[in-house]
Short mmCIF file of C-alpha atoms in Angstrom, two decimals:
data_model
loop_
_atom_site.label_atom_id
_atom_site.label_comp_id
_atom_site.label_asym_id
_atom_site.label_seq_id
_atom_site.Cartn_x
_atom_site.Cartn_y
_atom_site.Cartn_z
CA UNK G 242 4.31 33.57 -14.28
CA UNK G 243 3.74 32.06 -17.79
CA UNK G 244 6.45 29.02 -16.93
CA UNK G 245 4.62 28.16 -14.03
CA UNK G 246 1.28 28.01 -15.46
CA UNK G 247 2.91 25.87 -18.39
CA UNK G 248 4.89 23.49 -15.90
CA UNK G 249 1.67 22.68 -14.17
CA UNK G 250 -0.04 22.47 -17.59
CA UNK G 251 2.63 19.63 -18.15
CA UNK G 252 2.24 18.19 -14.87
CA UNK G 253 -1.12 17.72 -15.04
CA UNK G 254 -1.08 16.09 -18.61
CA UNK G 255 1.72 13.80 -17.81
CA UNK G 256 -0.83 12.79 -14.93
CA UNK G 257 -3.80 12.11 -17.30
CA UNK G 258 -1.27 10.20 -19.56
CA UNK G 259 0.04 8.07 -16.67
CA UNK G 260 -4.02 7.39 -15.43
CA UNK G 261 -4.47 5.86 -19.22
CA UNK G 262 -1.70 3.80 -18.86
CA UNK G 263 -3.04 2.60 -15.44
CA UNK G 264 -6.11 1.62 -16.83
CA UNK G 265 -6.24 -1.88 -17.76
CA UNK G 266 -4.97 -3.30 -20.82
CA UNK G 267 -8.41 -4.79 -21.95
CA UNK G 268 -10.12 -2.13 -21.63
CA UNK G 269 -7.39 1.17 -23.44
CA UNK G 270 -9.06 4.55 -22.78
CA UNK G 271 -6.65 5.11 -25.57
CA UNK G 272 -5.37 3.68 -28.41
CA UNK G 273 -2.01 2.70 -29.29
CA UNK G 274 -1.53 5.62 -32.19
CA UNK G 275 -3.18 7.90 -30.14
CA UNK G 276 -0.94 7.90 -27.10
CA UNK G 277 2.00 7.46 -29.30
CA UNK G 278 0.84 10.35 -30.51
CA UNK G 279 0.26 12.08 -27.59
CA UNK G 280 3.89 11.47 -26.65
CA UNK G 281 5.58 12.64 -29.76
CA UNK G 282 3.60 15.87 -28.99
CA UNK G 283 5.09 16.15 -25.28
CA UNK G 284 8.20 15.62 -26.54
CA UNK G 285 7.71 18.41 -28.79
CA UNK G 286 6.84 20.97 -26.01
CA UNK G 287 9.07 19.41 -23.66
CA UNK G 288 11.86 20.62 -26.36
CA UNK G 289 10.25 23.80 -26.80
CA UNK G 290 10.28 24.57 -23.30
CA UNK G 291 13.97 23.69 -23.04
CA UNK G 292 14.74 26.16 -25.84
CA UNK G 293 12.75 28.75 -24.59
CA UNK G 294 14.74 28.62 -21.18
CA UNK G 295 18.12 28.61 -22.75
CA UNK G 296 17.05 31.57 -25.12
CA UNK G 297 15.35 33.59 -21.65
CA UNK G 298 18.00 34.65 -19.26
CA UNK G 299 18.05 33.50 -15.43
CA UNK G 300 15.76 35.81 -13.15
CA UNK G 301 19.13 37.41 -11.38
CA UNK G 302 20.33 38.38 -15.10
CA UNK G 303 17.13 39.20 -16.51
CA UNK G 304 17.11 42.80 -17.37
CA UNK G 305 14.35 44.84 -15.44
CA UNK G 306 12.61 45.36 -18.78
CA UNK G 307 13.27 43.03 -21.85
CA UNK G 308 14.16 44.31 -24.97
CA UNK G 309 10.99 44.27 -27.74
CA UNK G 310 12.66 41.86 -30.13
CA UNK G 311 13.24 39.44 -27.19
CA UNK G 312 9.52 39.95 -25.91
CA UNK G 313 8.11 39.68 -29.34
CA UNK G 314 9.14 36.56 -30.10
CA UNK G 315 8.72 34.93 -26.13
CA UNK G 316 5.32 36.08 -26.55
CA UNK G 317 4.48 34.67 -29.79
CA UNK G 318 6.36 31.22 -28.65
CA UNK G 319 4.24 30.83 -25.23
CA UNK G 320 0.98 31.49 -27.58
CA UNK G 321 1.59 28.86 -29.69
CA UNK G 322 2.49 26.28 -26.85
CA UNK G 323 -0.44 27.67 -24.89
CA UNK G 324 -2.92 26.73 -28.06
CA UNK G 325 -0.82 23.36 -28.25
CA UNK G 326 -1.32 22.57 -24.66
CA UNK G 327 -4.89 23.48 -24.95
CA UNK G 328 -5.32 21.39 -27.45
CA UNK G 329 -3.90 18.26 -26.17
CA UNK G 330 -6.20 18.74 -23.09
CA UNK G 331 -9.19 18.57 -25.44
CA UNK G 332 -7.92 15.63 -26.95
CA UNK G 333 -6.94 14.08 -23.59
CA UNK G 334 -10.60 14.80 -22.20
CA UNK G 335 -12.28 13.52 -25.21
CA UNK G 336 -11.07 10.49 -24.57
CA UNK G 337 -12.22 9.76 -21.38
CA UNK G 338 -14.87 7.28 -21.55
CA UNK G 339 -18.29 7.81 -22.97
CA UNK G 340 -17.64 11.28 -24.15
CA UNK G 341 -15.24 9.80 -26.50
CA UNK G 342 -16.43 9.73 -30.26
CA UNK G 343 -20.14 10.65 -29.78
CA UNK G 344 -21.25 12.01 -32.87
CA UNK G 345 -24.86 13.75 -33.46
CA UNK G 346 -24.74 14.99 -37.08
CA UNK G 347 -27.94 13.95 -39.89
CA UNK G 348 -29.92 16.20 -42.01
CA UNK G 349 -33.08 18.26 -42.46
CA UNK G 350 -34.80 20.36 -45.06
CA UNK G 351 -37.74 22.55 -45.70
CA UNK G 352 -39.48 23.45 -49.04
CA UNK G 353 -42.61 23.92 -50.85
CA UNK G 354 -44.21 22.02 -53.80
CA UNK G 355 -47.06 22.86 -56.30
CA UNK G 356 -48.18 19.49 -57.77
CA UNK G 357 -51.39 19.11 -60.44
CA UNK G 358 -53.96 17.71 -58.83
CA UNK G 359 -53.09 18.02 -55.38
CA UNK G 360 -52.68 21.22 -53.29
CA UNK G 361 -49.40 23.14 -52.75
CA UNK G 362 -47.80 22.84 -49.56
CA UNK G 363 -44.70 23.60 -47.46
CA UNK G 364 -42.98 20.67 -46.64
CA UNK G 365 -40.24 20.22 -43.68
CA UNK G 366 -38.16 17.34 -42.17
CA UNK G 367 -35.10 16.59 -40.11
CA UNK G 368 -32.95 13.14 -39.74
CA UNK G 369 -30.60 13.21 -36.81
CA UNK G 370 -28.15 10.41 -36.86
CA UNK G 371 -26.32 9.48 -33.59
CA UNK G 372 -22.42 7.98 -34.02
CA UNK G 373 -21.06 6.59 -31.38
CA UNK G 374 -17.46 4.75 -31.22
CA UNK G 375 -16.86 3.30 -27.77
CA UNK G 376 -13.43 1.58 -29.51
CA UNK G 377 -11.64 1.65 -32.79
CA UNK G 378 -13.57 -1.39 -33.44
CA UNK G 379 -17.01 -0.89 -32.73
CA UNK G 380 -19.20 1.63 -33.86
CA UNK G 381 -23.08 2.42 -33.04
CA UNK G 382 -25.71 3.76 -35.36
CA UNK G 383 -29.26 5.40 -34.85
CA UNK G 384 -31.12 7.36 -37.25
CA UNK G 385 -34.58 8.68 -37.48
CA UNK G 386 -36.96 10.76 -39.78
CA UNK G 387 -39.28 12.89 -38.08
CA UNK G 388 -42.06 14.23 -40.50
CA UNK G 389 -45.36 16.17 -40.31
CA UNK G 390 -48.31 15.72 -42.31
CA UNK G 391 -51.84 16.74 -42.76
CA UNK G 392 -54.36 14.33 -44.36
CA UNK G 393 -57.84 14.93 -46.07
CA UNK G 394 -59.87 14.41 -43.29
CA UNK G 395 -58.16 17.43 -41.55
CA UNK G 396 -56.14 15.17 -38.98
CA UNK G 397 -52.67 16.35 -38.44
CA UNK G 398 -49.96 14.18 -37.57
CA UNK G 399 -45.86 13.99 -36.74
CA UNK G 400 -44.42 10.71 -38.17
CA UNK G 401 -41.00 9.16 -36.66
CA UNK G 402 -39.29 6.45 -38.51
CA UNK G 403 -36.43 4.85 -37.14
CA UNK G 404 -34.42 4.15 -40.06
CA UNK G 405 -30.70 3.02 -38.42
CA UNK G 406 -30.00 1.05 -35.63
CA UNK G 407 -27.04 -0.94 -35.82
CA UNK G 408 -23.72 -1.71 -34.41
CA UNK G 409 -20.59 -3.45 -36.42
CA UNK G 410 -17.60 -4.43 -35.58
CA UNK G 411 -14.49 -4.20 -37.67
CA UNK G 412 -12.80 -7.63 -37.77
CA UNK G 413 -10.02 -6.52 -39.95
CA UNK G 414 -9.14 -4.34 -42.98
CA UNK G 415 -11.18 -5.83 -45.66
CA UNK G 416 -14.47 -7.30 -43.38
CA UNK G 417 -17.07 -5.88 -41.07
CA UNK G 418 -19.72 -7.96 -39.73
CA UNK G 419 -22.80 -6.27 -38.08
CA UNK G 420 -26.49 -6.44 -37.27
CA UNK G 421 -29.43 -4.20 -36.55
CA UNK G 422 -31.56 -2.46 -38.47
CA UNK G 423 -29.56 -1.22 -41.43
CA UNK G 424 -29.77 0.53 -45.16
CA UNK G 425 -29.83 -2.45 -47.42
CA UNK G 426 -26.88 -2.47 -49.86
CA UNK G 427 -29.73 -2.50 -52.85
CA UNK G 428 -28.33 -0.38 -55.62
CA UNK G 429 -26.56 2.75 -54.30
CA UNK G 430 -29.11 5.65 -53.95
CA UNK G 431 -30.30 4.77 -50.42
CA UNK G 432 -26.78 4.24 -49.27
CA UNK G 433 -25.38 7.00 -50.44
CA UNK G 434 -27.52 9.63 -52.51
CA UNK G 435 -30.83 10.28 -50.27
CA UNK G 436 -29.98 13.02 -47.77
CA UNK G 437 -31.24 16.20 -48.92
CA UNK G 438 -27.78 17.58 -48.64
CA UNK G 439 -26.64 15.12 -51.56
CA UNK G 440 -29.26 14.14 -53.76
CA UNK G 441 -29.40 16.61 -56.42
CA UNK G 442 -33.21 16.74 -56.90
CA UNK G 443 -36.12 17.59 -54.43
CA UNK G 444 -37.45 14.16 -54.74
CA UNK G 445 -36.38 10.29 -54.66
CA UNK G 446 -36.74 8.39 -58.00
CA UNK G 447 -39.95 6.42 -58.19
CA UNK G 448 -38.33 2.93 -57.92
CA UNK G 449 -36.48 4.54 -54.92
CA UNK G 450 -39.57 6.73 -52.96
CA UNK G 451 -42.09 5.60 -50.69
CA UNK G 452 -44.66 2.86 -52.78
CA UNK G 453 -41.28 2.16 -54.97
CA UNK G 454 -39.92 -1.30 -55.59
CA UNK G 455 -36.70 -1.26 -54.07
CA UNK G 456 -35.63 -1.98 -50.47
CA UNK G 457 -34.54 0.49 -48.13
CA UNK G 458 -34.12 -0.50 -44.53
CA UNK G 459 -34.54 -4.00 -43.07
CA UNK G 460 -33.46 -5.91 -39.98
CA UNK G 461 -30.88 -8.72 -39.71
CA UNK G 462 -27.51 -9.31 -40.12
CA UNK G 463 -24.85 -8.60 -42.47
CA UNK G 464 -20.72 -8.62 -43.45
CA UNK G 465 -19.15 -6.11 -45.79
CA UNK G 466 -15.91 -4.76 -46.86
CA UNK G 467 -13.41 -3.92 -49.54
CA UNK G 468 -10.63 -5.13 -51.23
CA UNK G 469 -8.03 -3.40 -53.58
CA UNK G 470 -7.37 -5.34 -56.91
CA UNK G 471 -5.19 -4.83 -59.42
CA UNK G 472 -3.19 -1.78 -59.67
CA UNK G 473 -5.66 1.21 -58.84
CA UNK G 474 -9.26 -0.13 -58.63
CA UNK G 475 -11.37 -1.62 -56.02
CA UNK G 476 -13.79 -4.20 -55.04
CA UNK G 477 -16.42 -4.08 -52.94
CA UNK G 478 -18.98 -6.67 -51.20
CA UNK G 479 -21.76 -6.58 -49.24
CA UNK G 480 -23.72 -9.76 -47.59
CA UNK G 481 -26.98 -9.91 -46.15
CA UNK G 482 -29.51 -12.15 -43.98
CA UNK G 483 -32.42 -10.06 -43.40
CA UNK G 484 -36.21 -10.78 -42.35
CA UNK G 485 -36.81 -9.34 -45.94
CA UNK G 486 -39.59 -7.81 -47.97
CA UNK G 487 -43.58 -8.89 -46.77
CA UNK G 488 -46.26 -9.68 -49.63
CA UNK G 489 -49.05 -7.57 -49.37
CA UNK G 490 -52.25 -9.75 -49.85
CA UNK G 491 -55.27 -7.98 -48.30
CA UNK G 492 -54.91 -4.61 -49.78
CA UNK G 493 -56.95 -4.79 -52.86
CA UNK G 494 -54.95 -1.54 -54.23
CA UNK G 495 -51.63 -3.31 -53.27
CA UNK G 496 -52.03 -7.08 -53.53
CA UNK G 497 -49.24 -8.54 -55.09
CA UNK G 498 -46.38 -5.99 -53.70
CA UNK G 499 -44.00 -6.05 -50.80
CA UNK G 500 -43.55 -3.93 -47.89
CA UNK G 501 -40.15 -3.29 -47.26
CA UNK G 502 -40.54 -2.54 -43.90
CA UNK G 503 -40.87 -6.02 -42.30
CA UNK G 504 -39.36 -5.21 -39.08
CA UNK G 505 -41.16 -8.12 -37.24
CA UNK G 506 -41.17 -11.03 -39.88
CA UNK G 507 -44.18 -12.55 -40.90
CA UNK G 508 -43.05 -15.62 -42.08
CA UNK G 509 -40.08 -17.86 -41.59
CA UNK G 510 -38.57 -17.52 -44.50
CA UNK G 511 -35.48 -15.00 -44.81
CA UNK G 512 -33.98 -12.72 -47.25
CA UNK G 513 -30.50 -13.06 -48.35
CA UNK G 514 -29.13 -10.64 -50.51
CA UNK G 515 -25.56 -8.67 -51.44
CA UNK G 516 -24.36 -6.52 -53.58
CA UNK G 517 -20.82 -6.57 -55.53
CA UNK G 518 -19.17 -3.35 -56.16
CA UNK G 519 -16.29 -2.51 -58.81
CA UNK G 520 -14.53 0.99 -59.36
CA UNK G 521 -11.62 0.66 -61.30
CA UNK G 522 -11.05 3.81 -60.89
CA UNK G 523 -11.72 6.20 -58.07
CA UNK G 524 -14.41 8.27 -59.96
CA UNK G 525 -16.49 5.37 -61.31
CA UNK G 526 -18.32 2.61 -59.39
CA UNK G 527 -20.20 0.09 -60.82
CA UNK G 528 -22.41 -2.48 -59.17
CA UNK G 529 -24.86 -5.42 -59.04
CA UNK G 530 -27.33 -6.48 -56.48
CA UNK G 531 -29.53 -9.08 -55.61
CA UNK G 532 -31.82 -10.61 -53.45
CA UNK G 533 -34.01 -13.54 -53.08
CA UNK G 534 -36.60 -13.80 -50.09
CA UNK G 535 -39.81 -15.98 -49.45
CA UNK G 536 -42.61 -13.32 -49.10
CA UNK G 537 -46.04 -14.76 -48.24
CA UNK G 538 -47.30 -13.96 -44.73
CA UNK G 539 -47.71 -17.53 -42.40
CA UNK G 540 -51.20 -18.91 -43.66
CA UNK G 541 -51.19 -17.55 -47.22
CA UNK G 542 -51.29 -21.19 -48.35
CA UNK G 543 -48.58 -21.27 -50.17
CA UNK G 544 -44.89 -19.71 -50.71
CA UNK G 545 -44.43 -16.68 -52.99
CA UNK G 546 -40.55 -16.03 -54.17
CA UNK G 547 -39.53 -12.31 -54.73
CA UNK G 548 -36.28 -12.11 -56.67
CA UNK G 549 -35.06 -8.62 -56.83
CA UNK G 550 -32.40 -7.28 -58.90
CA UNK G 551 -30.06 -3.95 -59.43
CA UNK G 552 -27.80 -2.47 -61.49
CA UNK G 553 -26.14 1.09 -60.68
CA UNK G 554 -23.18 3.08 -62.04
CA UNK G 555 -22.31 6.29 -60.60
CA UNK G 556 -19.02 8.60 -62.07
CA UNK G 557 -18.29 11.78 -60.74
CA UNK G 558 -15.05 14.02 -61.90
CA UNK G 559 -13.85 17.41 -62.76
CA UNK G 560 -12.85 17.63 -66.37
CA UNK G 561 -11.11 20.88 -67.33
CA UNK G 562 -12.42 20.87 -70.70
CA UNK G 563 -15.93 21.36 -70.01
CA UNK G 564 -14.75 23.76 -67.18
CA UNK G 565 -16.20 21.69 -64.06
CA UNK G 566 -17.67 18.70 -62.28
CA UNK G 567 -19.84 16.33 -64.71
CA UNK G 568 -21.74 13.80 -62.37
CA UNK G 569 -23.32 10.84 -64.17
CA UNK G 570 -25.88 8.26 -61.95
CA UNK G 571 -27.84 5.68 -63.36
CA UNK G 572 -29.35 2.81 -61.11
CA UNK G 573 -31.96 0.05 -62.80
CA UNK G 574 -34.47 -2.07 -60.58
CA UNK G 575 -36.01 -5.44 -61.45
CA UNK G 576 -38.30 -7.45 -58.81
CA UNK G 577 -40.25 -10.34 -59.71
CA UNK G 578 -42.68 -11.73 -57.45
CA UNK G 579 -44.17 -15.20 -58.56
CA UNK G 580 -47.11 -16.34 -60.03
CA UNK G 581 -50.03 -16.11 -56.78
CA UNK G 582 -53.77 -15.97 -56.43
CA UNK G 583 -54.71 -13.37 -53.98
CA UNK G 584 -58.39 -13.14 -52.31
CA UNK G 585 -58.72 -16.86 -53.81
CA UNK G 586 -62.70 -17.25 -52.20
CA UNK G 587 -63.88 -13.42 -52.92
CA UNK G 588 -64.03 -12.81 -49.55
CA UNK G 589 -62.30 -9.74 -49.62
CA UNK G 590 -64.10 -8.71 -52.66
CA UNK G 591 -61.25 -8.07 -55.17
CA UNK G 592 -60.77 -11.63 -56.34
CA UNK G 593 -59.93 -14.14 -56.88
CA UNK G 594 -57.26 -12.88 -58.96
CA UNK G 595 -53.90 -14.41 -59.96
CA UNK G 596 -50.50 -12.79 -61.42
CA UNK G 597 -47.17 -12.76 -61.25
CA UNK G 598 -46.07 -9.11 -60.54
CA UNK G 599 -42.85 -8.65 -62.53
CA UNK G 600 -42.06 -4.89 -61.77
CA UNK G 601 -39.10 -2.53 -63.45
CA UNK G 602 -37.81 0.81 -63.21
CA UNK G 603 -35.22 3.58 -62.82
CA UNK G 604 -33.39 6.17 -63.37
CA UNK G 605 -30.45 8.24 -64.97
CA UNK G 606 -29.01 11.67 -63.68
CA UNK G 607 -26.57 14.14 -65.29
CA UNK G 608 -25.41 16.73 -63.35
CA UNK G 609 -22.84 19.48 -63.91
CA UNK G 610 -21.13 22.14 -61.73
CA UNK G 611 -18.84 24.88 -63.71
CA UNK G 612 -16.33 24.92 -60.55
CA UNK G 613 -13.73 26.22 -62.71
CA UNK G 614 -15.55 29.31 -63.50
CA UNK G 615 -13.86 32.25 -62.28
CA UNK G 616 -17.02 33.78 -60.93
CA UNK G 617 -17.74 32.60 -57.64
CA UNK G 618 -21.66 32.36 -57.96
CA UNK G 619 -21.29 30.62 -61.20
CA UNK G 620 -18.84 27.75 -59.07
CA UNK G 621 -22.06 27.69 -56.90
CA UNK G 622 -24.33 26.70 -59.30
CA UNK G 623 -25.36 23.05 -60.14
CA UNK G 624 -27.54 21.86 -63.76
CA UNK G 625 -29.30 18.66 -62.94
CA UNK G 626 -31.82 16.76 -65.06
CA UNK G 627 -33.31 13.26 -64.52
CA UNK G 628 -35.53 10.43 -66.20
CA UNK G 629 -36.84 8.18 -63.68
CA UNK G 630 -39.62 5.70 -64.55
CA UNK G 631 -41.45 2.84 -62.89
CA UNK G 632 -43.50 -0.09 -64.70
CA UNK G 633 -46.42 -2.36 -62.71
CA UNK G 634 -48.23 -4.50 -64.49
CA UNK G 635 -51.31 -2.72 -65.82
CA UNK G 636 -53.28 -5.78 -65.13
CA UNK G 637 -52.02 -5.78 -61.22
CA UNK G 638 -53.55 -3.84 -58.30
CA UNK G 639 -52.05 -0.05 -58.53
CA UNK G 640 -50.92 -0.77 -61.89
CA UNK G 641 -49.44 1.93 -63.65
CA UNK G 642 -46.59 2.89 -66.19
CA UNK G 643 -45.36 6.18 -65.35
CA UNK G 644 -41.92 8.29 -66.51
CA UNK G 645 -41.05 11.49 -65.41
CA UNK G 646 -38.47 14.02 -66.60
CA UNK G 647 -37.33 16.29 -63.93
CA UNK G 648 -35.13 19.61 -64.52
CA UNK G 649 -33.04 21.31 -61.86
CA UNK G 650 -30.96 24.15 -60.62
CA UNK G 651 -29.05 24.25 -57.37
CA UNK G 652 -27.31 26.76 -55.57
CA UNK G 653 -24.37 25.15 -52.70
CA UNK G 654 -24.21 27.85 -50.19
CA UNK G 655 -22.02 25.59 -48.24
CA UNK G 656 -20.18 22.36 -49.45
CA UNK G 657 -23.41 20.75 -46.88
CA UNK G 658 -26.23 23.14 -47.73
CA UNK G 659 -28.17 23.35 -50.79
CA UNK G 660 -30.89 25.77 -52.65
CA UNK G 661 -32.76 23.51 -54.92
CA UNK G 662 -35.38 24.40 -57.51
CA UNK G 663 -36.83 22.04 -60.10
CA UNK G 664 -39.93 21.22 -62.41
CA UNK G 665 -41.07 17.65 -63.25
CA UNK G 666 -42.37 16.98 -66.22
CA UNK G 667 -44.92 13.60 -65.00
CA UNK G 668 -46.41 11.09 -67.83
CA UNK G 669 -48.56 8.44 -66.47
CA UNK G 670 -50.37 5.72 -68.51
CA UNK G 671 -53.64 5.14 -66.96
CA UNK G 672 -53.94 8.03 -63.66
CA UNK G 673 -53.43 11.40 -64.05
CA UNK G 674 -50.34 13.41 -64.91
CA UNK G 675 -48.66 15.51 -62.01
CA UNK G 676 -46.22 17.95 -63.31
CA UNK G 677 -44.99 19.60 -60.56
CA UNK G 678 -42.59 23.01 -59.40
CA UNK G 679 -40.42 22.08 -56.19
CA UNK G 680 -38.42 24.41 -53.80
CA UNK G 681 -36.11 22.69 -51.13
CA UNK G 682 -33.62 23.66 -48.79
CA UNK G 683 -31.58 20.87 -47.50
CA UNK G 684 -28.62 20.95 -45.33
CA UNK G 685 -26.29 18.46 -43.63
CA UNK G 686 -25.72 18.57 -39.91
CA UNK F 23 -36.39 -15.71 -66.26
CA UNK F 24 -34.10 -15.61 -68.94
CA UNK F 25 -35.46 -12.58 -70.72
CA UNK F 26 -35.03 -11.09 -67.14
CA UNK F 27 -30.89 -11.97 -66.42
CA UNK F 28 -30.27 -11.01 -70.20
CA UNK F 29 -31.97 -7.73 -69.48
CA UNK F 30 -30.13 -7.44 -66.32
CA UNK F 31 -26.52 -8.20 -67.87
CA UNK F 32 -27.03 -5.44 -71.00
CA UNK F 33 -28.17 -2.78 -68.72
CA UNK F 34 -24.82 -3.64 -66.50
CA UNK F 35 -22.90 -3.10 -69.61
CA UNK F 36 -24.59 -0.40 -70.84
CA UNK F 37 -23.53 1.66 -67.56
CA UNK F 38 -20.17 0.19 -67.83
CA UNK F 39 -19.61 1.24 -72.04
CA UNK F 40 -21.10 5.08 -70.85
CA UNK F 41 -18.35 5.11 -68.02
CA UNK F 42 -15.70 4.19 -70.89
CA UNK F 43 -16.81 6.80 -73.11
CA UNK F 44 -16.80 9.62 -70.95
CA UNK F 45 -14.29 12.49 -71.95
CA UNK F 46 -10.49 12.15 -70.95
CA UNK F 47 -9.46 13.03 -67.27
CA UNK F 48 -8.26 16.51 -66.58
CA UNK F 49 -4.61 15.96 -66.00
CA UNK F 50 -3.99 17.32 -62.51
CA UNK F 51 -6.83 15.00 -61.31
CA UNK F 52 -6.17 11.74 -62.69
CA UNK F 53 -2.85 11.91 -64.77
CA UNK F 54 -1.61 8.32 -66.17
CA UNK F 55 0.54 7.51 -63.03
CA UNK F 56 -1.86 9.13 -60.68
CA UNK F 57 -4.59 6.67 -61.88
CA UNK F 58 -1.82 3.55 -61.32
CA UNK F 59 -1.61 4.49 -57.71
CA UNK F 60 -3.01 2.41 -55.79
CA UNK F 61 -4.55 2.81 -52.01
CA UNK F 62 -1.03 1.96 -50.23
CA UNK F 63 0.93 4.64 -52.27
CA UNK F 64 -2.07 6.78 -52.05
CA UNK F 65 -1.87 9.94 -49.42
CA UNK F 66 -4.80 10.34 -46.93
CA UNK F 67 -5.57 13.80 -48.93
CA UNK F 68 -5.95 11.79 -52.26
CA UNK F 69 -7.98 8.74 -50.79
CA UNK F 70 -10.10 11.89 -48.99
CA UNK F 71 -10.88 13.55 -52.29
CA UNK F 72 -11.39 10.37 -54.15
CA UNK F 73 -14.18 8.65 -51.62
CA UNK F 74 -16.16 11.59 -50.61
CA UNK F 75 -16.16 13.36 -53.49
CA UNK F 76 -18.30 10.42 -55.44
CA UNK F 77 -20.96 10.91 -53.44
CA UNK F 78 -21.01 14.29 -52.03
CA UNK F 79 -19.27 17.79 -51.83
CA UNK F 80 -15.82 17.47 -49.33
CA UNK F 81 -17.02 19.01 -46.12
CA UNK F 82 -13.73 20.69 -44.78
CA UNK F 83 -11.73 19.22 -41.99
CA UNK F 84 -13.00 22.05 -39.53
CA UNK F 85 -16.51 20.40 -39.86
CA UNK F 86 -15.59 18.00 -37.06
CA UNK F 87 -13.00 17.60 -34.22
CA UNK F 88 -10.33 15.13 -34.15
CA UNK F 89 -12.41 12.52 -32.05
CA UNK F 90 -15.78 13.25 -34.30
CA UNK F 91 -13.60 12.59 -37.57
CA UNK F 92 -12.60 9.04 -36.06
CA UNK F 93 -16.26 8.15 -35.70
CA UNK F 94 -17.47 9.75 -38.64
CA UNK F 95 -14.70 8.12 -40.70
CA UNK F 96 -15.76 4.85 -39.31
CA UNK F 97 -19.15 5.46 -40.18
CA UNK F 98 -18.44 6.30 -43.67
CA UNK F 99 -16.34 3.10 -43.81
CA UNK F 100 -19.38 1.39 -43.61
CA UNK F 101 -21.45 3.56 -45.96
CA UNK F 102 -18.77 4.06 -48.83
CA UNK F 103 -17.15 0.44 -48.29
CA UNK F 104 -13.57 2.26 -47.27
CA UNK F 105 -10.88 -0.74 -46.99
CA UNK F 106 -9.37 -0.21 -43.22
CA UNK F 107 -6.02 1.40 -44.68
CA UNK F 108 -8.09 4.06 -46.63
CA UNK F 109 -10.07 4.69 -43.40
CA UNK F 110 -6.63 5.09 -41.26
CA UNK F 111 -5.35 7.10 -43.81
CA UNK F 112 -8.20 9.43 -44.30
CA UNK F 113 -8.46 9.72 -40.58
CA UNK F 114 -5.10 10.94 -40.10
CA UNK F 115 -5.35 13.70 -42.74
CA UNK F 116 -8.42 15.03 -41.28
CA UNK F 117 -7.18 14.88 -38.00
CA UNK F 118 -3.65 16.31 -39.08
CA UNK F 119 -5.55 18.95 -40.93
CA UNK F 120 -8.51 20.08 -38.19
#
C-alpha cells in the first residue's frame, strides 16, 4: 500500500513537472534553478525507491511477518521519503502563478510613555509589509503605518500612512532600477534601523523623527546596486530622482522648513540625490548622502533651493575580549535652505521675514549585548546609550536648539521581539525640557 | 557653503577613524584569512551572518518557507544593497537550512 501511495505521488509529481515544462518559455512558472533542483530531488527519490525495492523481497517470497529489524528500517526510510515528497509537493504548489513568493511581514509596537509637560499615555501601532515577487527579477513592495491618537480637543483618529509602494526590477548583479513611493536612501536610519524590532530605543533620533530634517519616503524613480571592490570590501550606490521636499511658506510656526511628504509635486523642480556607501569590512559601513532640490511651491515668486547632506557610520561586531556584541552607530544631517522672504507683504501676520534656514543635527548610539555570557538571561539583555541633537536657527519660525541623552535596557525575547525600557534626558534652549520614561514592546512579523 | 563642506568631510573622517580604532576582531569571526575573503569565496551562511547582523538580529531559517525566503531576501537586497551573487548564496543557504 505504501508503495502504491509513493508511486502515485511520484506520478503526480512528474505530471506537475511536465506541466511546468509545457508552459510558454517566455513565462516560466518555475525558474531553471528550481527546476533543476526538483529534478535532482526526484532522481534521489527514485534511487531511494529502487534501493528500497531491492532491499525488500518480492511479495511471493516475503515472509508473512517481517523481521523487526527490516520493518524498523523500512518504516523509517518510508517516513523520510514521504516527508520529502510532501515537501517537494509544497514546493511545486508554491511555484504556481499567483501564490508564489507572496509574503506578508512587517512589525508592530505597543508601549507607554510618561513625558514631562504632557500626559502619560499608552501607544500602539502596526506596520504591515507586503512583498510580491512574480518573477525572479521583479518585486513589488507595499507598506503602511497604522496608528491611533486623540488630540487635546478629545478627537480620536486612526492614521493610515502609506510608506512604501514601489516596484523594482533586477537588471543584473550590480543594478536594480525601480520607481514608486520608496524609502529614500538618505543616511541609514530610515532604510535600516527604524522598525521597532530593530531600533534599540523606543523613539527615533530627533533628525529622523516627525518634524526632523531628513528625508524619509518620496515618490520618484531610483537605481541602486553594490559591487565588490578590493579583496573583501564592498561599494554601494543609490541614485534617485523624486518630487523632493516642499518648502513650507504659509505656516507661521514652520515657514522655511521642508515638508518631505511631497507626494504630488507642488512645483516643476525635482530633487536629485544619492548615497555612496563603503564597507571596508563586513562589520563596518560608512556612507555619504546628498540631495539637491528646488523647493518653493509654484507662485512663491522665486526659486528656493535646498541642499541636504548626511554622513553615516554603522559598526557591529562580536568582540570576544568584552564578551559580546558591540554596536556603534552615528549619523549627522545638514539641511541648507537658501535665503528667502516669507509673508513679504504681511498678509499672513508673521512677515515679512527673511532668513536662510541652515539646520543640522544627528545622533550617536552605542549598545552592548553580552552574547558570550554563560547566563541565558544575561545573553538576552542589551544596554544602550544614545546622544542626539538638532539645531534649528533660533531666529527662524520653530527655532530651537535641542539635545537629549537616552539610556535604555532591552530584553530580547526572540531574535525579532524585544522589550525596551528607556529614560531620556531632554535639554532645550527655548522650550521646556521634556524628560521622558518609555516602555515599549516591539516585534517583527 | 565651504564651512558646510568642511564640516561634512571632518565628520566623515571622524567616523572612519572611530571605526578603525575599535578593538581587534574576535578570532573566530574575523581572522586575517577570513577578512581577506571576497564575496565570491564566502558561503551563504557567512554572507547571511555578515549582512543581516549588521542591522538586526539574525532570524532563523525556519522563519519563512523556501518561496518566502526568496522574496524576503530579494527585499533585503534592496534595503541592504546586496550584490546579485550575495543574494543567490544567502537564498540558497536559507532554503537548504529550512
